[in-house]
mmCIF file of C-alpha atoms and ligand atoms in Angstrom:
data_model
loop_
_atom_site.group_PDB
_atom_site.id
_atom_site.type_symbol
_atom_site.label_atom_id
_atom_site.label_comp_id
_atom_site.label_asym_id
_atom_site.label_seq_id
_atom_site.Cartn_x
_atom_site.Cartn_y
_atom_site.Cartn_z
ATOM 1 C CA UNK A 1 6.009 -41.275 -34.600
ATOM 2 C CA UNK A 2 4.552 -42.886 -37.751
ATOM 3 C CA UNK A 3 3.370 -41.540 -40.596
ATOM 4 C CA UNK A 4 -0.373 -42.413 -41.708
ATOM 5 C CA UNK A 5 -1.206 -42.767 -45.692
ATOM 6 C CA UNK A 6 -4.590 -42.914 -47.102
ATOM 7 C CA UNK A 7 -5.288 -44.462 -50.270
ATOM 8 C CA UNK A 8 -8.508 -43.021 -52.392
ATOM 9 C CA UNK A 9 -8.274 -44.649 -55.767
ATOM 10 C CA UNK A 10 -11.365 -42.737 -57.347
ATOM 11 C CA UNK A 11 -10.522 -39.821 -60.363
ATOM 12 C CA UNK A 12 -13.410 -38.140 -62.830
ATOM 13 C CA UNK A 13 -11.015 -39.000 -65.931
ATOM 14 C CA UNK A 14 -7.549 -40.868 -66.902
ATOM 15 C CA UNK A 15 -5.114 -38.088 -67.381
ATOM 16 C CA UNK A 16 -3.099 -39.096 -70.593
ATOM 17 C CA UNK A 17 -0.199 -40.234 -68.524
ATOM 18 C CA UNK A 18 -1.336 -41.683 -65.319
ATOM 19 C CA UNK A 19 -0.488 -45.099 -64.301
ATOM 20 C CA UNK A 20 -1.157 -44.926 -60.897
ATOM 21 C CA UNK A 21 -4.051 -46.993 -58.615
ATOM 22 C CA UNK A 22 -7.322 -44.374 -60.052
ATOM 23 C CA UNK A 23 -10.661 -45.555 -61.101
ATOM 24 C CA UNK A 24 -12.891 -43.570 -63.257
ATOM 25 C CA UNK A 25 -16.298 -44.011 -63.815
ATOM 26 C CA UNK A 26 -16.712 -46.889 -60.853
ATOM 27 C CA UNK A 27 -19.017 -43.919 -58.471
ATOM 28 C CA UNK A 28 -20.444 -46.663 -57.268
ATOM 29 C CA UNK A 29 -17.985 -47.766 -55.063
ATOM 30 C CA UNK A 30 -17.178 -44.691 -53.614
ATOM 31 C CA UNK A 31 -19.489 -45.591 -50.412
ATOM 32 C CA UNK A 32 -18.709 -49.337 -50.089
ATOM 33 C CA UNK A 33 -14.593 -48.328 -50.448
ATOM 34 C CA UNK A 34 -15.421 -45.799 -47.928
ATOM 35 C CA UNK A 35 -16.907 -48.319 -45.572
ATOM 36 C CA UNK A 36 -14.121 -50.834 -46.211
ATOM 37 C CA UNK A 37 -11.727 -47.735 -45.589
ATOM 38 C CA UNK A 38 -12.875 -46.990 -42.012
ATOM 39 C CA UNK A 39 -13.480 -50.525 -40.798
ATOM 40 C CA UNK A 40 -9.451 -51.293 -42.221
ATOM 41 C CA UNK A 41 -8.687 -48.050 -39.919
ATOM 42 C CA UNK A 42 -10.721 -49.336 -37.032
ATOM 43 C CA UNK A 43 -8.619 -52.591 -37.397
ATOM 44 C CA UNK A 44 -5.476 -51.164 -37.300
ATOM 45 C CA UNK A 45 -2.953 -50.465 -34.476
ATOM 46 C CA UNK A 46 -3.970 -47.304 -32.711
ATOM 47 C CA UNK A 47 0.046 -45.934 -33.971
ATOM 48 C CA UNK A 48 1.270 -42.280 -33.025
ATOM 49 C CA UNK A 49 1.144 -40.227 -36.095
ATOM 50 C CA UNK A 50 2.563 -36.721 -36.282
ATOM 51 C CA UNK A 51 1.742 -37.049 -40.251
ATOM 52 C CA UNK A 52 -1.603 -38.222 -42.105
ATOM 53 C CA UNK A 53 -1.229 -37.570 -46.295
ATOM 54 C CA UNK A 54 -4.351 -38.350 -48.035
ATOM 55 C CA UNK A 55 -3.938 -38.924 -51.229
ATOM 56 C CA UNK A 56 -4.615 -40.841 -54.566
ATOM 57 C CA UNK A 57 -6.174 -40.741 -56.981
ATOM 58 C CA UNK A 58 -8.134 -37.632 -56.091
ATOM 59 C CA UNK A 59 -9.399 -37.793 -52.218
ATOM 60 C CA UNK A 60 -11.783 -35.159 -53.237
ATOM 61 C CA UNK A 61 -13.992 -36.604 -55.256
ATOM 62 C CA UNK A 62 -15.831 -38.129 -52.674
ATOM 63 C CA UNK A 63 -18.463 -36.627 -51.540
ATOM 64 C CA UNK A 64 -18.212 -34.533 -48.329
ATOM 65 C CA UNK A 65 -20.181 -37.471 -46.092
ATOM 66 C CA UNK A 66 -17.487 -39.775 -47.254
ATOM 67 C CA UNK A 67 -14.409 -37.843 -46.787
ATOM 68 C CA UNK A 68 -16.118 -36.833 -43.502
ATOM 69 C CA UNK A 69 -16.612 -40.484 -42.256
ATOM 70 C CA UNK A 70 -12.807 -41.306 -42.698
ATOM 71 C CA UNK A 71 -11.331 -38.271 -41.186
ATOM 72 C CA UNK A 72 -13.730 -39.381 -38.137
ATOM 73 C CA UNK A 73 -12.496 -42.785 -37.930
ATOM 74 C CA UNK A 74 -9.017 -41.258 -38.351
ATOM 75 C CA UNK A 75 -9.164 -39.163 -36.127
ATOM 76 C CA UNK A 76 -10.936 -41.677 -33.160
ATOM 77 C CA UNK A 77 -8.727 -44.218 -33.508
ATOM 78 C CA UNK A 78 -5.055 -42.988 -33.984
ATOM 79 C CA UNK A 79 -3.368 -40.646 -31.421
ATOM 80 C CA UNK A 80 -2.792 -37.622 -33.967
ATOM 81 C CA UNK A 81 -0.314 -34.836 -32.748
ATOM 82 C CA UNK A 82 -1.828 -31.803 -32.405
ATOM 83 C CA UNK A 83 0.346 -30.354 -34.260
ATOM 84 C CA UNK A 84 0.363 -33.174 -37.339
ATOM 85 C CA UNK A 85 0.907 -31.996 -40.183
ATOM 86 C CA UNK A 86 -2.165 -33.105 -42.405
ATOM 87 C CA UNK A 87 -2.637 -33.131 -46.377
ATOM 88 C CA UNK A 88 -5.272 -34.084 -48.556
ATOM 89 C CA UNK A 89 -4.345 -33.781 -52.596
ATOM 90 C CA UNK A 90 -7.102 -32.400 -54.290
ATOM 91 C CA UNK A 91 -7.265 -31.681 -58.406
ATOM 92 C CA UNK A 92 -8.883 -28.232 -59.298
ATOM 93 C CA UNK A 93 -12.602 -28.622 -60.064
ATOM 94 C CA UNK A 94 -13.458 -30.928 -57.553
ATOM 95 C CA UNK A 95 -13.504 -28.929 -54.588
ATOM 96 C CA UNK A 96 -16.755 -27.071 -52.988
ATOM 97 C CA UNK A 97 -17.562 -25.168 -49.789
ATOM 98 C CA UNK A 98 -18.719 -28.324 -47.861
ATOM 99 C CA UNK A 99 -16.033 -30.423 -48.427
ATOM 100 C CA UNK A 100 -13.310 -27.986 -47.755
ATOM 101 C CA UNK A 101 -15.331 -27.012 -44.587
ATOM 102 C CA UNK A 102 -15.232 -30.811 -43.217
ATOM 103 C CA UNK A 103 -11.452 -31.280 -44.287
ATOM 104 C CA UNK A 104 -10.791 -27.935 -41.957
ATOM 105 C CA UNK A 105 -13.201 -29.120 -39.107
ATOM 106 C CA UNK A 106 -11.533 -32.789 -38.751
ATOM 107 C CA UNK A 107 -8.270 -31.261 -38.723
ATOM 108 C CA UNK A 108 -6.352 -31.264 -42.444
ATOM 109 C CA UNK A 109 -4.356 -28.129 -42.173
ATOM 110 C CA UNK A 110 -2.313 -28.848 -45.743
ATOM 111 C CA UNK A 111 -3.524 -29.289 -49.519
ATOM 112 C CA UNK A 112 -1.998 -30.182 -52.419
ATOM 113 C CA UNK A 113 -3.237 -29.128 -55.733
ATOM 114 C CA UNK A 114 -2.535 -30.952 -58.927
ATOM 115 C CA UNK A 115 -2.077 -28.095 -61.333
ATOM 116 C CA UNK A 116 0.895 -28.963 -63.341
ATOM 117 C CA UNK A 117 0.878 -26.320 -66.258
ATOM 118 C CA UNK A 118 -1.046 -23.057 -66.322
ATOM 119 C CA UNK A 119 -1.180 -23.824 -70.132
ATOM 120 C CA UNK A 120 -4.749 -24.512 -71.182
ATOM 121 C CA UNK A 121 -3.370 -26.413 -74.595
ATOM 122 C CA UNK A 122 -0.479 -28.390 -72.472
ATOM 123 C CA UNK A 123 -3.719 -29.503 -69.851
ATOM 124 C CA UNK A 124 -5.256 -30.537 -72.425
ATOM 125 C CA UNK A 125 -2.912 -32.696 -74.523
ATOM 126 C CA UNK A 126 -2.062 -34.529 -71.039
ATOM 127 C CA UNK A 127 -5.851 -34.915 -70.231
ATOM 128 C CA UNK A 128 -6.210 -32.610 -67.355
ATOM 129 C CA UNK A 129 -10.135 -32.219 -66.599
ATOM 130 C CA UNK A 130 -9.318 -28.650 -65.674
ATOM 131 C CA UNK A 131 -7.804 -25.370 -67.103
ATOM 132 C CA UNK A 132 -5.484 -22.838 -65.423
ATOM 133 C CA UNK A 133 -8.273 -20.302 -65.021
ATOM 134 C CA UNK A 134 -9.447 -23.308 -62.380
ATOM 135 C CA UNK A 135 -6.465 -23.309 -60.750
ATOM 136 C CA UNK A 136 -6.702 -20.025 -59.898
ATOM 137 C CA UNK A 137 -10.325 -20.292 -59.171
ATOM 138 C CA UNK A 138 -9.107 -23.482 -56.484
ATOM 139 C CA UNK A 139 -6.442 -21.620 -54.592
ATOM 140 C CA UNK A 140 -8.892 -19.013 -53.847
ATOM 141 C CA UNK A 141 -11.505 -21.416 -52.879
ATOM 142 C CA UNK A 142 -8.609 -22.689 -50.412
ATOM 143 C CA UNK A 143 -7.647 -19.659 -49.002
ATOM 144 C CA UNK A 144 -11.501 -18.468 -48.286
ATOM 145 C CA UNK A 145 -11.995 -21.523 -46.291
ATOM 146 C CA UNK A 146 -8.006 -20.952 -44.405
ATOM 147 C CA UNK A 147 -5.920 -23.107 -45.553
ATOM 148 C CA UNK A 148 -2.892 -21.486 -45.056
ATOM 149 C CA UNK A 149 -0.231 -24.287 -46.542
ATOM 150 C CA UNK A 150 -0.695 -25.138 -49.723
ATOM 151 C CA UNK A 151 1.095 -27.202 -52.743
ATOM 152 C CA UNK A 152 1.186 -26.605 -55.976
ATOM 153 C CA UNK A 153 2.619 -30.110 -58.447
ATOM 154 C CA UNK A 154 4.049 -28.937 -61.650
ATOM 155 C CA UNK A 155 5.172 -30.934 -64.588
ATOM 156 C CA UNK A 156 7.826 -30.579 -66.735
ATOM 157 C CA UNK A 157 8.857 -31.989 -70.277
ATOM 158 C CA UNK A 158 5.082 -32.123 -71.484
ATOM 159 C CA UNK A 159 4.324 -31.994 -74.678
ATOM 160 C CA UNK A 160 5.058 -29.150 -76.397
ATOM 161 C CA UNK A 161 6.273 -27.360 -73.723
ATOM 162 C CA UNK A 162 8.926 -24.702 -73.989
ATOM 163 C CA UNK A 163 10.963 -22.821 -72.063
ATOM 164 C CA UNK A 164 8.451 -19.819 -72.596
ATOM 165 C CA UNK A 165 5.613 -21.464 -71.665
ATOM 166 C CA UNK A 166 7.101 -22.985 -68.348
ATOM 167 C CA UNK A 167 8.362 -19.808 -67.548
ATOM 168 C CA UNK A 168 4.617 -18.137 -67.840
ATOM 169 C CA UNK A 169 3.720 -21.367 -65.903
ATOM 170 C CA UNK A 170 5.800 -20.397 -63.412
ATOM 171 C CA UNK A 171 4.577 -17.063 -63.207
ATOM 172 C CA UNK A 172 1.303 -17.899 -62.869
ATOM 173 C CA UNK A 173 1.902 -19.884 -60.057
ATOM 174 C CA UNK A 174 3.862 -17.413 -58.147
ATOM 175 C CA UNK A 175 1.062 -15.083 -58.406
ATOM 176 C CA UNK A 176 -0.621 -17.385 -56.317
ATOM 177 C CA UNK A 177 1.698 -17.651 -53.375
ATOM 178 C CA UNK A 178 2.159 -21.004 -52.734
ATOM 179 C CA UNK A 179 3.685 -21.899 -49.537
ATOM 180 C CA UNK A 180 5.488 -25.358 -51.480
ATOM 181 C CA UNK A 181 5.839 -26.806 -55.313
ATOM 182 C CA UNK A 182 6.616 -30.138 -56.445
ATOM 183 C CA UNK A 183 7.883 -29.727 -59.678
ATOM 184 C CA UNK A 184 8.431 -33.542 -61.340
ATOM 185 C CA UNK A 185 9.641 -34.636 -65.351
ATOM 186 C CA UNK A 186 6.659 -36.294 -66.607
ATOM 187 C CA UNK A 187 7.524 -39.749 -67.222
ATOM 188 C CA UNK A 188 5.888 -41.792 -70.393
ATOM 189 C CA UNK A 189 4.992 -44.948 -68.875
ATOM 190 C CA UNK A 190 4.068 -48.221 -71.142
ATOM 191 C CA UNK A 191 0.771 -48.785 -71.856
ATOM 192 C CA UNK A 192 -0.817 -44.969 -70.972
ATOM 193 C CA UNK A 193 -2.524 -43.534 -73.852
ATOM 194 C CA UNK A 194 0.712 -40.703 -73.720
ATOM 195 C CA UNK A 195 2.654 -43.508 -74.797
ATOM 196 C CA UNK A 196 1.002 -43.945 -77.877
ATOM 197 C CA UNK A 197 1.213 -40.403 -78.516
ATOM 198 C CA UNK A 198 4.681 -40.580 -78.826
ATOM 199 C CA UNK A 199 5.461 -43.847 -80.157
ATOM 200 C CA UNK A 200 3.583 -42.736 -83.047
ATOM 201 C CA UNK A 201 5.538 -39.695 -83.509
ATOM 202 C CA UNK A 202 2.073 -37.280 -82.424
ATOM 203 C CA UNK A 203 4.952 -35.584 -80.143
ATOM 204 C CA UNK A 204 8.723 -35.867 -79.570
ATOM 205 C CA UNK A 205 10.386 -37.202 -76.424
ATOM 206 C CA UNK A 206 12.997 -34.145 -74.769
ATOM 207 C CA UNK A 207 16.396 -35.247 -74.681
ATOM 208 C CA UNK A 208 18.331 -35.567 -72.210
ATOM 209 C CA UNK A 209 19.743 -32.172 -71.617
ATOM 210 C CA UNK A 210 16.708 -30.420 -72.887
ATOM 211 C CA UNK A 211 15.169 -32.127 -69.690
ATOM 212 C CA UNK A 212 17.601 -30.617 -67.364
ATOM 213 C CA UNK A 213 17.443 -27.481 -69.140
ATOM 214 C CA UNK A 214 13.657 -26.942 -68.199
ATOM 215 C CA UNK A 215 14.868 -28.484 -64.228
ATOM 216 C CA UNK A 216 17.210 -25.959 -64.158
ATOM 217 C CA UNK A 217 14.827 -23.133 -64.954
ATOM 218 C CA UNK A 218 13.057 -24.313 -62.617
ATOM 219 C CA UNK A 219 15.132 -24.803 -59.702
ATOM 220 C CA UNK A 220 16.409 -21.005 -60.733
ATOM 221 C CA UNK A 221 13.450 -19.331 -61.024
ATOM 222 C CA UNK A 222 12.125 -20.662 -57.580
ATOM 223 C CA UNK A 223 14.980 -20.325 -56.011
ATOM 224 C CA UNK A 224 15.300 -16.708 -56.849
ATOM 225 C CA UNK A 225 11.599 -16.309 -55.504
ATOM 226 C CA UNK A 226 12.503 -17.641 -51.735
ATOM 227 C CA UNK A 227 11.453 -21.073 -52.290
ATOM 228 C CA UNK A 228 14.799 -23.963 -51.315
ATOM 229 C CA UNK A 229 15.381 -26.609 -53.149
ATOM 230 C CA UNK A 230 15.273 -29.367 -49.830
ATOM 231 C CA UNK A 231 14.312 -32.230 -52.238
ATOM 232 C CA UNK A 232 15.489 -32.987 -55.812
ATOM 233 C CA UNK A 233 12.016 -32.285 -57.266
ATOM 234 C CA UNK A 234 10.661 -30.387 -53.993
ATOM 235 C CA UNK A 235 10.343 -26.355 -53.271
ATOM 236 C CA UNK A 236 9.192 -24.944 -50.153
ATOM 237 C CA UNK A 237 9.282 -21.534 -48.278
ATOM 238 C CA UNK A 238 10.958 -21.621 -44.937
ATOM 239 C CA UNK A 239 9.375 -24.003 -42.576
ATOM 240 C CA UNK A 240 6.745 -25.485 -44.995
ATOM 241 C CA UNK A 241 9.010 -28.665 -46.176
ATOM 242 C CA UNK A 242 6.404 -31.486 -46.552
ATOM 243 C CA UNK A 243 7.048 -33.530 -43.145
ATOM 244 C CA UNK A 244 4.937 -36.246 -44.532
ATOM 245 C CA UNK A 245 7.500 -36.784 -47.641
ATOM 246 C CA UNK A 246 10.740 -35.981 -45.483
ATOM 247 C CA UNK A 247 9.469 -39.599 -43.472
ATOM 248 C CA UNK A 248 10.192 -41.757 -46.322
ATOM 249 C CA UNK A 249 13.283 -39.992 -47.473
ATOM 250 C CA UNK A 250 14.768 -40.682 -43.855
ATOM 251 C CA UNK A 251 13.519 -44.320 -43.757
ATOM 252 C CA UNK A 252 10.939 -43.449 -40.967
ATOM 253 C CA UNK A 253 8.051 -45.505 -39.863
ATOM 254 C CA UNK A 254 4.551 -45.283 -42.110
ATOM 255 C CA UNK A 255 0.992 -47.093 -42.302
ATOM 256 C CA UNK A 256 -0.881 -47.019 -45.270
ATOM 257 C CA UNK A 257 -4.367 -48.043 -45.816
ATOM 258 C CA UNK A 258 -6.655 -48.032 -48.515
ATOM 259 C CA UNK A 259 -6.156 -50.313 -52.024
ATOM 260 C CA UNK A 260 -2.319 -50.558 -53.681
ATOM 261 C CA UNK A 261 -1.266 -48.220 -50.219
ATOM 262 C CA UNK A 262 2.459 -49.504 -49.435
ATOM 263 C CA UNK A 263 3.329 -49.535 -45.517
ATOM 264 C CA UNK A 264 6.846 -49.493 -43.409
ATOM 265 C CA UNK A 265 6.914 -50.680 -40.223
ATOM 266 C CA UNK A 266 9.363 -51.858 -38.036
ATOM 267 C CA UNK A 267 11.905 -52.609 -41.089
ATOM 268 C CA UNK A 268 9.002 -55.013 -42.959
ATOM 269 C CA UNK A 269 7.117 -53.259 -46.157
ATOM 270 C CA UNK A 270 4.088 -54.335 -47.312
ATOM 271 C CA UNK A 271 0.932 -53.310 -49.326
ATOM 272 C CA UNK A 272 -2.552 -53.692 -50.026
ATOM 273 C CA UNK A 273 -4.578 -55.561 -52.686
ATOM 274 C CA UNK A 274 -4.318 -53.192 -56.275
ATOM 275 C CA UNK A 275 -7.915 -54.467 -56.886
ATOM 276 C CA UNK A 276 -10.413 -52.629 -55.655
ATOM 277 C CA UNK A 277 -13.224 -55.228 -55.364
ATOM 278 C CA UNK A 278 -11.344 -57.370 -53.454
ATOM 279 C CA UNK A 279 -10.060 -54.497 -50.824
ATOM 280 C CA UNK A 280 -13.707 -53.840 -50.769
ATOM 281 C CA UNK A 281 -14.325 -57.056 -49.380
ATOM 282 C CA UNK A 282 -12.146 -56.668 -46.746
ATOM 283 C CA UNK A 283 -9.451 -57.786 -48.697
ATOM 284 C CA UNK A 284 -6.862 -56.194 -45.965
ATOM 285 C CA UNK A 285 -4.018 -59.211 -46.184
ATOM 286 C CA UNK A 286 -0.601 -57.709 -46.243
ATOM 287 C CA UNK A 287 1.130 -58.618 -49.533
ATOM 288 C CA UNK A 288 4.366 -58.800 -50.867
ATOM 289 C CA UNK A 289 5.429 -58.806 -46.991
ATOM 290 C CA UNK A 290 9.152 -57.963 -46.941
ATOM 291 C CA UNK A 291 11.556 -57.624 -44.083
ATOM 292 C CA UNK A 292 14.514 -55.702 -44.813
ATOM 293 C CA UNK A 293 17.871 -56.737 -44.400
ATOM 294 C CA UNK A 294 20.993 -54.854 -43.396
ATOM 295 C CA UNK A 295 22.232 -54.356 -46.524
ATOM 296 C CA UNK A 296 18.132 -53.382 -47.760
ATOM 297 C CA UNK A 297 18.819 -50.679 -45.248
ATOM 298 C CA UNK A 298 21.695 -49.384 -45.958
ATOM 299 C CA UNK A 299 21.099 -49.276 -49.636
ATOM 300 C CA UNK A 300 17.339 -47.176 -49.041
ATOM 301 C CA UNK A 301 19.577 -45.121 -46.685
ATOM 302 C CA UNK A 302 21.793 -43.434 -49.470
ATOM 303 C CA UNK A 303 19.071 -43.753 -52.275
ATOM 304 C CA UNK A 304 16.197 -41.996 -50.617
ATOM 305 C CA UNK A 305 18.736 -39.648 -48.190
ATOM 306 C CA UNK A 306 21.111 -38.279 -51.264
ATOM 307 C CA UNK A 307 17.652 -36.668 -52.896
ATOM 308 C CA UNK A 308 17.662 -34.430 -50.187
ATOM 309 C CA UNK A 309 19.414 -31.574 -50.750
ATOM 310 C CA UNK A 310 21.245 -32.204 -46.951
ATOM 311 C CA UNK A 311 21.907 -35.006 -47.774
ATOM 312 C CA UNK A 312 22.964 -38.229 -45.205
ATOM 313 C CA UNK A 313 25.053 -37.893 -42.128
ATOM 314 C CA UNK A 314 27.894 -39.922 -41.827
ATOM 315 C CA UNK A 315 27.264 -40.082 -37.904
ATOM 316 C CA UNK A 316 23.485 -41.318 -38.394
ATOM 317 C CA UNK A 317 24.697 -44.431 -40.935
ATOM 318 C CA UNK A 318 27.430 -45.855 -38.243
ATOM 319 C CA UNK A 319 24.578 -45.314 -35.602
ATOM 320 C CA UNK A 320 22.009 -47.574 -37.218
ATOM 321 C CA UNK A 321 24.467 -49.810 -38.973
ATOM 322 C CA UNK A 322 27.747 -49.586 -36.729
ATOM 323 C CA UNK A 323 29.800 -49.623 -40.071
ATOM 324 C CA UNK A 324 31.463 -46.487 -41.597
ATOM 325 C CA UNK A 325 29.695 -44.903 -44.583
ATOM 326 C CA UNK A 326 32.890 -45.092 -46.562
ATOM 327 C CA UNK A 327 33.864 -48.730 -45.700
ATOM 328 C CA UNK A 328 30.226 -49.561 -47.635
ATOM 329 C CA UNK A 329 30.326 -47.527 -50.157
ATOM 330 C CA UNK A 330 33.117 -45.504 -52.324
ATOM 331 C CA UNK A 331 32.087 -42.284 -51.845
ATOM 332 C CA UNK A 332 35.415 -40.934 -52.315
ATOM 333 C CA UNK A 333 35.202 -40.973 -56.616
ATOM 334 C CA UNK A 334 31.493 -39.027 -56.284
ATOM 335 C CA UNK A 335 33.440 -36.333 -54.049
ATOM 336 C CA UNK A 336 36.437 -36.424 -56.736
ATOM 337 C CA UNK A 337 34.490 -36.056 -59.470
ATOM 338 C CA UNK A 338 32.635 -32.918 -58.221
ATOM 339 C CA UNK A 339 29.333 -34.692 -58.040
ATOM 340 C CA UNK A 340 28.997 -35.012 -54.215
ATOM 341 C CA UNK A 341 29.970 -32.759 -51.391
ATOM 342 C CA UNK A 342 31.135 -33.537 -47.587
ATOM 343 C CA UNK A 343 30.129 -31.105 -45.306
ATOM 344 C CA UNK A 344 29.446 -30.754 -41.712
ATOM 345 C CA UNK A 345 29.021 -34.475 -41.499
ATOM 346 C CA UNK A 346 26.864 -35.121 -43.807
ATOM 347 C CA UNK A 347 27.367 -35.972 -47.744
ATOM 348 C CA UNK A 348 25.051 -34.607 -50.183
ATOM 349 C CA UNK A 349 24.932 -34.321 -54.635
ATOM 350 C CA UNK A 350 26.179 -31.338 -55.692
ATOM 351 C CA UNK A 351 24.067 -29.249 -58.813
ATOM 352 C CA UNK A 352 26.904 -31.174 -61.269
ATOM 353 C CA UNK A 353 25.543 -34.587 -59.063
ATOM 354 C CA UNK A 354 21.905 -33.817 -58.994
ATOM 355 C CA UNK A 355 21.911 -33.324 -63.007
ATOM 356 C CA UNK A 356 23.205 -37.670 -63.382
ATOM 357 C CA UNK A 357 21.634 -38.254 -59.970
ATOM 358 C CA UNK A 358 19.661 -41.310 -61.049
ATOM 359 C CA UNK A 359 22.676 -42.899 -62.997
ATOM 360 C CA UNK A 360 25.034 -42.409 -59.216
ATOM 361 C CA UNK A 361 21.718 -43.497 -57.193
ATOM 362 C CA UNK A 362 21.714 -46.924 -59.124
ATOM 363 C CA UNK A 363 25.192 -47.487 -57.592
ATOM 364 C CA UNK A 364 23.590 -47.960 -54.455
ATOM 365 C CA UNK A 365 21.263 -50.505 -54.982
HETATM 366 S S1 LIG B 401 -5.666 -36.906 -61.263
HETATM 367 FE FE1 LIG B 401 -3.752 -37.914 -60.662
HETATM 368 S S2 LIG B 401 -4.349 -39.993 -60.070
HETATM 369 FE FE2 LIG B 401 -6.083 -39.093 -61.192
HETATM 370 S S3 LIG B 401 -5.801 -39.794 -63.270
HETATM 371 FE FE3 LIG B 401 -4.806 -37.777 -63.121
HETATM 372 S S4 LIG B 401 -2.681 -38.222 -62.581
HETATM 373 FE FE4 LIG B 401 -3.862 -40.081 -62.223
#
């Protein structure tokens, strides 16, 4: 079965760092994107989903009659799974009773929360709108209206950060029981206002091993608390793995719709118009259409299978490619070199592999 993305490209401010697809202060559009939104779902193929994963942006900024108008169309015209598993992100402070109350009714049983520090200073230098007191404030809300899977993103390396601090972060969070965390570096991408902050020496970039130092407390502390590692930068508690991620780690099938959404189907990749205007004008041309070859295959295989902490099977790759794993790629030095293991079937990094996992990963490509 497919999985189903939704793009909502609408946020109430620019964190410091962000560089993805978000819009502030266009409120305006919010209607006219979510009429474009539903008439691009009531174009599409009616696919099989067992996963829908709205996200953005933040989906919950619309207002309820919005977000309830696309889980509608959603929900009329693909053949959902009863038992899909279905997410909407959300950012504390921008939830309320009614919305939460039409994201139960039309079926979204997950919800991921963008906390990323319970530091009030460290929100604040990366221009969170909200404080950790609003976190808390958010889970609650979430658990009143019975949500019963929830994720929690955290950040690592922000500024000024220490090991003290992400360890109260941590704590914090744990008080809150979350049934999953993503837990991700923050990256300093050109031309976000966090980039000026530290090309002008306002803060100073971690190095290298100070980076894995604060991963490694984290993977730790979590993993002492009865949450697995199943994903480099992904925690869950038994049976709450996000099946909606695990679908592009495993090269499955997904549709995504809404502006800058990316799409996988039937080995081509695609995406949607980045400008906003135009996707409101029905601007619904697939761009950048790629099919993959073979090799594109094999390649995504290893690179987006090795971040899982199981790892690829060996038995999986000679299905879909009829080649041996080993004849394509030397996975023999990795294993040597203590930075991969092979283990019933199936080859997967090590902790010594996961720490240079990006420099082995390249290798692939
Ligand atoms: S809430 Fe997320 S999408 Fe919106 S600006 Fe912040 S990081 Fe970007």
């Amino acid at each position: 079965m497919t999985g189903i993305y939704i793009h909502i490209p609408f946020c109430m401010q620019k964190c410091r760092y962000c560089d993805f697809v978000s819009f502030v202060g266009r409120k305006h559009l919010m209607r006219p994107y979510t009429d474009a939104l539903v008439r691009q779902i009531q174009q599409s193929p009616p696919v099989k989903a067992d996963t829908v994963f709205i996200g953005g942006g933040t989906p919950t900024v619309l207002p309820a009659e919005c977000l309830e108008r696309i889980l509608y169309a959603l929900n009329e015209r693909f053949d959902i799974s009863p038992q899909a598993e279905m997410t909407t992100e959300a950012n504390p402070g921008t939830l309320d009773k009614d919305k939460l109350e039409v994201l139960r009714r039309y079926g979204i049983n997950r919800i991921s929360l963008g906390a990323q520090s319970m530091s009030d200073s460290e929100l604040g230098l990366i221009g969170r709108i909200h404080t950790a007191e609003e976190v808390r404030t958010g889970v609650k809300m979430l658990r009143d209206a019975g949500f019963c899977n929830i994720n929690i993103d955290l950040m690592t390396a922000l500024p000024t950060q220490t090991e003290k601090s992400l360890s109260n972060t941590l704590e914090q969070i744990l008080k809150l029981s979350p049934e999953h965390i993503s837990c991700y570096s923050l990256i300093i991408e050109e031309g976000t206002p966090i980039f000026e902050d530290y090309r002008s020496g306002r803060f100073r970039e971690l190095d290298e091993e100070q980076d894995r130092a604060l991963y490694r407390q984290v993977c730790g502390y979590l993993a002492q608390n009865g949450y697995s590692r199943y994903e480099i930068s992904n925690f869950a508690r038994p049976g709450f793995e996000c099946r909606h991620n695990i679908k592009y780690w495993q090269g499955d099938d997904y549709l995504g719709l809404g502006t800058a959404a990316h799409s996988y189907i039937d080995g081509v990749r695609y995406r949607m118009t980045a400008n906003i205007e135009e996707y409101i004008n029905d601007g619904f041309d697939r761009l950048d259409e790629q099919k993959l070859t073979k090799e594109d295959k094999m390649s995504e295989f290893m690179i987006l299978g090795l971040r899982m902490d199981i790892g690829v099977s060996r038995a999986e790759f000679k299905e879909r490619f009829s080649e041996d794993i080993e004849e394509r790629f030397h996975l023999e030095k990795f294993i040597n070199g203590g930075f991969m293991k092979y283990e019933d079937g199936r080859y997967a990094f090590t902790d010594k592999g996961i720490d240079v996992s990006n420099a082995i990963l390249c290798e692939f490509v």
